[in-house]
């Protein structure tokens, strides 16, 4: 069934249409959170909470973007809130010392990229994920994360710069 | 489901290379003798590759998973319903209170002899409303996406 039709029906109050929409977008949302958090359990929790928030705020969906983009937007806000709550734990987990990174062969690159990604701030990670994995435009990312386009550009540039530096260190110690 | 997700990905035109083009304009690393430019390019392609691999790895894991059944989502909707009703009622009530307070304030001001200030207030609002609308968030967003 076409998404536009489902959205129309869901906005008209048809629960079945909303359930189908949520089901259709579940794995995509879960994938986004898994890429951003690298924590499957947290990703599942965030996805479920995103779905609940989407149900509660469906009236606010204006239909000027894809339903999946709207879900990601809700989810990103949720993740920000979640990070604020668990900031202390996050600090311990994410800001691992630089020496903890692999330092030699290209074989460690895969592990390094995961760690390097986790070293980025959540805002940069979300921006990078939306651009690299979903290929959203700057304007779309700005709309999803509710930030100016200039900020998207600078975050992306900064994230890539940071990743490049860390990986360069790993590849060319 | 994964096909749908893949379809959502628009054409990939090496976004990594796009955002990091500035890194390539570097000089020569005197210590190692290896041109920095080549090193940066190698790191860049490695970075893009690693990110792609990471993405593919997660997509592969997700491909093995199934979204919960429709009944799960129906249940979520049912659970959220009372909260939605409560929120709707609060919003409606708040709107009514605000509207009535506003009307009462205007009426009270006119009754107390402040007709001129009320007229000036509405005149100013009437004059500046187009300007406010012009610089509203939506308008700026539209302009931004055109850039």
Short mmCIF file of C-alpha atoms in Angstrom, two decimals:
data_model
loop_
_atom_site.label_atom_id
_atom_site.label_comp_id
_atom_site.label_asym_id
_atom_site.label_seq_id
_atom_site.Cartn_x
_atom_site.Cartn_y
_atom_site.Cartn_z
CA UNK A 1 0.00 0.00 0.00
CA UNK A 2 1.28 3.46 -0.84
CA UNK A 3 2.79 5.45 2.02
CA UNK A 4 0.90 8.64 1.18
CA UNK A 5 -2.38 6.77 1.34
CA UNK A 6 -1.44 5.16 4.65
CA UNK A 7 -0.46 8.55 6.10
CA UNK A 8 -3.76 10.05 4.98
CA UNK A 9 -5.69 7.24 6.58
CA UNK A 10 -3.60 7.34 9.75
CA UNK A 11 -4.15 11.09 10.08
CA UNK A 12 -7.85 10.47 9.65
CA UNK A 13 -7.66 8.27 12.74
CA UNK A 14 -7.41 4.82 11.22
CA UNK A 15 -5.32 2.79 13.64
CA UNK A 16 -4.66 -0.06 11.26
CA UNK A 17 -2.99 2.31 8.78
CA UNK A 18 -0.81 3.76 11.52
CA UNK A 19 0.19 0.28 12.68
CA UNK A 20 1.22 -0.64 9.13
CA UNK A 21 3.20 2.60 8.75
CA UNK A 22 5.05 1.98 12.00
CA UNK A 23 5.76 -1.61 11.08
CA UNK A 24 7.07 -0.60 7.65
CA UNK A 25 9.49 1.88 9.20
CA UNK A 26 10.52 -0.14 12.23
CA UNK A 27 13.66 -1.74 10.83
CA UNK A 28 14.83 1.46 9.20
CA UNK A 29 14.54 3.30 12.52
CA UNK A 30 16.23 0.45 14.35
CA UNK A 31 19.04 0.52 11.78
CA UNK A 32 19.55 4.24 12.26
CA UNK A 33 19.81 3.89 16.02
CA UNK A 34 22.09 0.86 15.76
CA UNK A 35 24.45 2.81 13.53
CA UNK A 36 24.40 5.81 15.82
CA UNK A 37 24.57 4.07 19.19
CA UNK A 38 26.27 0.76 18.28
CA UNK A 39 24.26 -0.68 21.13
CA UNK A 40 21.51 -3.06 19.91
CA UNK A 41 19.58 -3.00 23.18
CA UNK A 42 19.61 0.77 23.44
CA UNK A 43 18.68 0.96 19.76
CA UNK A 44 15.65 -1.27 20.36
CA UNK A 45 14.53 0.81 23.35
CA UNK A 46 14.94 4.05 21.43
CA UNK A 47 13.06 2.64 18.45
CA UNK A 48 10.14 1.58 20.61
CA UNK A 49 10.05 4.93 22.38
CA UNK A 50 10.22 6.68 19.00
CA UNK A 51 7.19 4.70 17.85
CA UNK A 52 5.27 5.68 20.99
CA UNK A 53 6.15 9.35 20.54
CA UNK A 54 5.14 9.15 16.90
CA UNK A 55 1.75 7.76 17.89
CA UNK A 56 1.26 10.54 20.43
CA UNK A 57 2.35 13.31 18.08
CA UNK A 58 0.85 12.06 14.84
CA UNK A 59 -1.38 15.13 14.62
CA UNK A 60 1.75 17.25 14.29
CA UNK A 61 2.98 15.37 11.24
CA UNK A 62 2.37 17.78 8.37
CA UNK A 63 3.24 15.36 5.61
CA UNK A 64 5.87 17.66 4.10
CA UNK A 65 8.54 15.00 4.59
CA UNK A 66 8.72 11.24 4.43
CA UNK A 67 7.30 9.39 7.39
CA UNK A 68 10.70 7.76 7.94
CA UNK A 69 12.40 11.19 8.09
CA UNK A 70 9.85 12.32 10.63
CA UNK A 71 10.50 9.22 12.74
CA UNK A 72 14.25 9.83 12.57
CA UNK A 73 13.66 13.41 13.63
CA UNK A 74 11.65 12.27 16.65
CA UNK A 75 14.24 9.60 17.39
CA UNK A 76 17.14 12.04 17.21
CA UNK A 77 15.47 14.31 19.75
CA UNK A 78 14.80 11.31 21.91
CA UNK A 79 18.42 10.21 21.71
CA UNK A 80 19.55 13.70 22.71
CA UNK A 81 17.25 13.55 25.74
CA UNK A 82 18.48 10.06 26.57
CA UNK A 83 22.09 11.18 26.41
CA UNK A 84 21.42 14.07 28.72
CA UNK A 85 19.95 11.61 31.21
CA UNK A 86 22.79 9.16 31.09
CA UNK A 87 25.59 11.62 30.52
CA UNK A 88 27.72 10.32 33.34
CA UNK A 89 27.58 6.73 32.10
CA UNK A 90 28.10 7.88 28.54
CA UNK A 91 31.25 9.74 29.48
CA UNK A 92 32.78 6.59 30.86
CA UNK A 93 31.79 4.48 27.90
CA UNK A 94 32.51 6.76 25.02
CA UNK A 95 35.45 8.87 25.91
CA UNK A 96 37.89 6.01 25.93
CA UNK A 97 41.53 6.96 26.01
CA UNK A 98 43.23 7.46 22.71
CA UNK A 99 45.64 4.63 23.39
CA UNK A 100 42.70 2.25 23.46
CA UNK A 101 42.46 2.56 19.70
CA UNK A 102 44.16 0.01 17.50
CA UNK A 103 47.35 1.48 16.20
CA UNK A 104 48.66 -0.66 13.45
CA UNK A 105 47.33 -2.72 10.60
CA UNK A 106 44.45 -2.08 8.23
CA UNK A 107 42.78 -5.17 9.66
CA UNK A 108 41.98 -3.22 12.78
CA UNK A 109 40.36 -0.48 10.74
CA UNK A 110 36.88 -1.93 11.14
CA UNK A 111 37.18 -1.98 14.90
CA UNK A 112 38.83 1.42 14.81
CA UNK A 113 36.05 3.00 12.79
CA UNK A 114 33.51 1.82 15.35
CA UNK A 115 35.53 3.24 18.19
CA UNK A 116 36.32 6.39 16.29
CA UNK A 117 32.63 6.86 15.57
CA UNK A 118 31.82 6.47 19.25
CA UNK A 119 34.38 9.12 20.07
CA UNK A 120 32.42 11.62 18.03
CA UNK A 121 29.77 13.60 19.82
CA UNK A 122 26.23 12.28 19.38
CA UNK A 123 25.34 15.31 17.27
CA UNK A 124 28.19 14.66 14.86
CA UNK A 125 27.42 10.94 14.75
CA UNK A 126 23.80 11.56 13.87
CA UNK A 127 24.74 14.06 11.18
CA UNK A 128 27.35 11.74 9.71
CA UNK A 129 25.00 8.74 9.78
CA UNK A 130 22.25 10.66 8.01
CA UNK A 131 24.64 11.84 5.33
CA UNK A 132 26.77 8.78 4.80
CA UNK A 133 24.36 5.91 5.36
CA UNK A 134 21.12 7.50 4.19
CA UNK A 135 22.49 10.13 1.83
CA UNK A 136 20.11 12.85 2.96
CA UNK A 137 20.79 16.32 1.60
CA UNK A 138 22.09 19.07 3.88
CA UNK A 139 18.66 20.70 3.86
CA UNK A 140 16.96 17.43 4.82
CA UNK A 141 19.44 16.81 7.64
CA UNK A 142 18.90 20.37 8.85
CA UNK A 143 15.17 19.75 8.89
CA UNK A 144 15.48 16.40 10.64
CA UNK A 145 17.87 17.58 13.33
CA UNK A 146 16.29 21.05 13.52
CA UNK A 147 19.56 22.88 13.03
CA UNK A 148 20.75 25.42 10.42
CA UNK A 149 22.30 24.11 7.20
CA UNK A 150 25.60 25.79 8.08
CA UNK A 151 25.74 23.76 11.28
CA UNK A 152 25.14 20.56 9.30
CA UNK A 153 28.08 21.41 7.05
CA UNK A 154 30.40 22.28 9.90
CA UNK A 155 29.44 19.21 11.94
CA UNK A 156 29.98 16.97 8.98
CA UNK A 157 33.30 18.53 8.17
CA UNK A 158 34.40 18.35 11.76
CA UNK A 159 33.29 14.71 12.09
CA UNK A 160 35.14 13.67 8.96
CA UNK A 161 38.19 15.60 10.04
CA UNK A 162 38.21 13.90 13.43
CA UNK A 163 37.68 10.45 11.93
CA UNK A 164 40.35 11.02 9.33
CA UNK A 165 42.87 12.11 11.95
CA UNK A 166 42.18 9.13 14.15
CA UNK A 167 42.29 6.63 11.32
CA UNK A 168 45.37 8.20 9.84
CA UNK A 169 47.06 7.75 13.19
CA UNK A 170 45.98 4.11 13.17
CA UNK A 171 47.07 3.45 9.61
CA UNK A 172 50.29 5.45 9.73
CA UNK A 173 51.49 5.32 13.32
CA UNK B 1 11.94 -4.52 4.07
CA UNK B 2 15.62 -4.18 3.41
CA UNK B 3 14.87 -3.56 -0.25
CA UNK B 4 12.67 -0.70 0.80
CA UNK B 5 15.40 0.61 3.00
CA UNK B 6 17.97 0.28 0.26
CA UNK B 7 15.61 2.05 -2.10
CA UNK B 8 15.46 4.93 0.29
CA UNK B 9 19.12 5.52 -0.18
CA UNK B 10 19.46 7.94 -3.03
CA UNK B 11 22.31 7.72 -5.48
CA UNK B 12 25.57 7.51 -3.63
CA UNK B 13 28.02 10.02 -4.89
CA UNK B 14 30.85 9.60 -2.42
CA UNK B 15 29.65 12.07 0.20
CA UNK B 16 32.86 11.45 2.12
CA UNK B 17 34.95 12.83 -0.69
CA UNK B 18 32.60 15.81 -0.99
CA UNK B 19 32.92 16.93 2.59
CA UNK B 20 36.59 16.28 2.98
CA UNK B 21 37.90 17.78 -0.20
CA UNK B 22 39.72 20.45 1.80
CA UNK B 23 41.93 17.85 3.42
CA UNK B 24 43.53 17.03 0.13
CA UNK B 25 45.08 20.45 -0.24
CA UNK B 26 48.01 19.81 1.98
CA UNK B 27 51.73 19.93 1.48
CA UNK B 28 54.45 17.35 1.97
CA UNK B 29 55.21 15.60 5.22
CA UNK B 30 58.88 16.36 5.74
CA UNK B 31 59.42 13.67 8.37
CA UNK B 32 58.23 10.65 6.47
CA UNK B 33 58.95 11.93 3.02
CA UNK B 34 55.61 10.61 1.91
CA UNK B 35 53.37 13.21 0.34
CA UNK B 36 50.67 14.17 2.78
CA UNK B 37 48.23 14.44 -0.08
CA UNK B 38 48.61 10.77 -0.96
CA UNK B 39 48.30 9.79 2.68
CA UNK B 40 45.20 11.87 3.08
CA UNK B 41 43.65 10.33 -0.02
CA UNK B 42 44.48 6.83 1.17
CA UNK B 43 42.98 7.54 4.58
CA UNK B 44 39.97 9.08 2.96
CA UNK B 45 39.23 6.06 0.82
CA UNK B 46 39.88 3.79 3.80
CA UNK B 47 37.52 5.88 5.85
CA UNK B 48 34.78 5.67 3.22
CA UNK B 49 35.37 1.94 2.88
CA UNK B 50 35.31 1.37 6.63
CA UNK B 51 32.14 3.39 7.04
CA UNK B 52 30.51 1.47 4.19
CA UNK B 53 31.59 -1.84 5.70
CA UNK B 54 30.22 -0.81 9.05
CA UNK B 55 26.90 0.17 7.46
CA UNK B 56 26.69 -3.04 5.44
CA UNK B 57 27.45 -5.10 8.54
CA UNK B 58 24.55 -3.55 10.43
CA UNK B 59 22.22 -3.80 7.43
CA UNK B 60 23.11 -7.48 7.12
CA UNK B 61 22.23 -8.04 10.78
CA UNK B 62 18.98 -6.17 10.33
CA UNK B 63 18.13 -8.17 7.21
CA UNK B 64 18.00 -11.27 9.39
CA UNK B 65 15.55 -9.59 11.75
CA UNK B 66 11.84 -9.13 11.32
CA UNK B 67 9.77 -6.18 12.38
CA UNK B 68 7.32 -7.00 15.19
CA UNK B 69 3.84 -8.10 14.17
CA UNK B 70 1.02 -5.65 13.55
CA UNK B 71 -0.59 -6.63 16.84
CA UNK B 72 2.47 -5.26 18.67
CA UNK B 73 1.96 -1.86 17.03
CA UNK B 74 -1.79 -2.00 17.62
CA UNK B 75 -1.07 -2.58 21.28
CA UNK B 76 1.32 0.41 21.36
CA UNK B 77 -1.40 2.56 19.83
CA UNK B 78 -3.98 1.36 22.35
CA UNK B 79 -1.61 2.07 25.24
CA UNK B 80 -0.89 5.58 23.96
CA UNK B 81 -4.57 6.45 23.42
CA UNK B 82 -5.45 7.63 26.96
CA UNK B 83 -2.38 9.89 27.00
CA UNK B 84 -3.32 11.34 23.60
CA UNK B 85 -6.84 12.08 24.85
CA UNK B 86 -5.50 13.71 28.01
CA UNK B 87 -3.05 15.84 26.04
CA UNK B 88 -5.76 16.89 23.59
CA UNK B 89 -8.03 17.94 26.44
CA UNK B 90 -5.23 19.95 28.09
CA UNK B 91 -4.39 21.67 24.79
CA UNK B 92 -8.01 22.58 24.13
CA UNK B 93 -8.47 23.87 27.66
CA UNK B 94 -5.24 25.91 27.52
CA UNK B 95 -6.31 27.45 24.23
CA UNK B 96 -9.70 28.42 25.60
CA UNK B 97 -8.18 29.91 28.76
CA UNK B 98 -5.65 31.91 26.73
CA UNK B 99 -8.25 33.16 24.25
CA UNK B 100 -10.70 34.19 26.95
CA UNK B 101 -7.96 35.88 29.00
CA UNK B 102 -6.86 37.82 25.95
CA UNK B 103 -10.38 38.98 25.13
CA UNK B 104 -11.00 39.85 28.76
CA UNK B 105 -7.79 41.90 28.90
CA UNK B 106 -8.71 43.83 25.75
CA UNK B 107 -12.25 44.45 27.00
CA UNK B 108 -11.02 45.47 30.42
CA UNK B 109 -8.45 47.86 28.91
CA UNK B 110 -11.07 49.56 26.72
CA UNK B 111 -13.47 49.74 29.63
CA UNK B 112 -10.79 51.35 31.80
CA UNK B 113 -10.29 54.07 29.21
CA UNK B 114 -7.23 52.72 27.42
CA UNK B 115 -8.80 52.80 23.98
CA UNK B 116 -5.90 54.66 22.36
CA UNK B 117 -3.17 52.24 23.58
CA UNK B 118 -5.29 49.30 22.39
CA UNK B 119 -5.73 50.93 18.97
CA UNK B 120 -1.98 51.65 18.77
CA UNK B 121 -1.17 48.06 19.76
CA UNK B 122 -3.37 46.60 17.02
CA UNK B 123 -2.09 49.11 14.46
CA UNK B 124 1.50 48.17 15.20
CA UNK B 125 0.65 44.47 15.03
CA UNK B 126 -1.16 45.03 11.73
CA UNK B 127 1.86 46.88 10.30
CA UNK B 128 4.52 44.49 11.45
CA UNK B 129 2.74 41.18 10.99
CA UNK B 130 3.87 40.81 7.35
CA UNK B 131 7.49 41.41 8.41
CA UNK B 132 7.23 38.87 11.22
CA UNK B 133 5.79 36.32 8.81
CA UNK B 134 8.50 37.11 6.29
CA UNK B 135 11.21 36.16 8.77
CA UNK B 136 9.43 33.24 10.34
CA UNK B 137 11.14 29.87 10.68
CA UNK B 138 9.41 28.28 7.68
CA UNK B 139 10.42 31.08 5.37
CA UNK B 140 14.06 30.89 6.46
CA UNK B 141 13.99 27.12 6.05
CA UNK B 142 12.71 27.46 2.49
CA UNK B 143 15.39 29.99 1.70
CA UNK B 144 17.99 27.70 3.25
CA UNK B 145 16.98 24.73 1.15
CA UNK B 146 17.19 26.83 -1.98
CA UNK B 147 20.84 27.68 -1.27
#
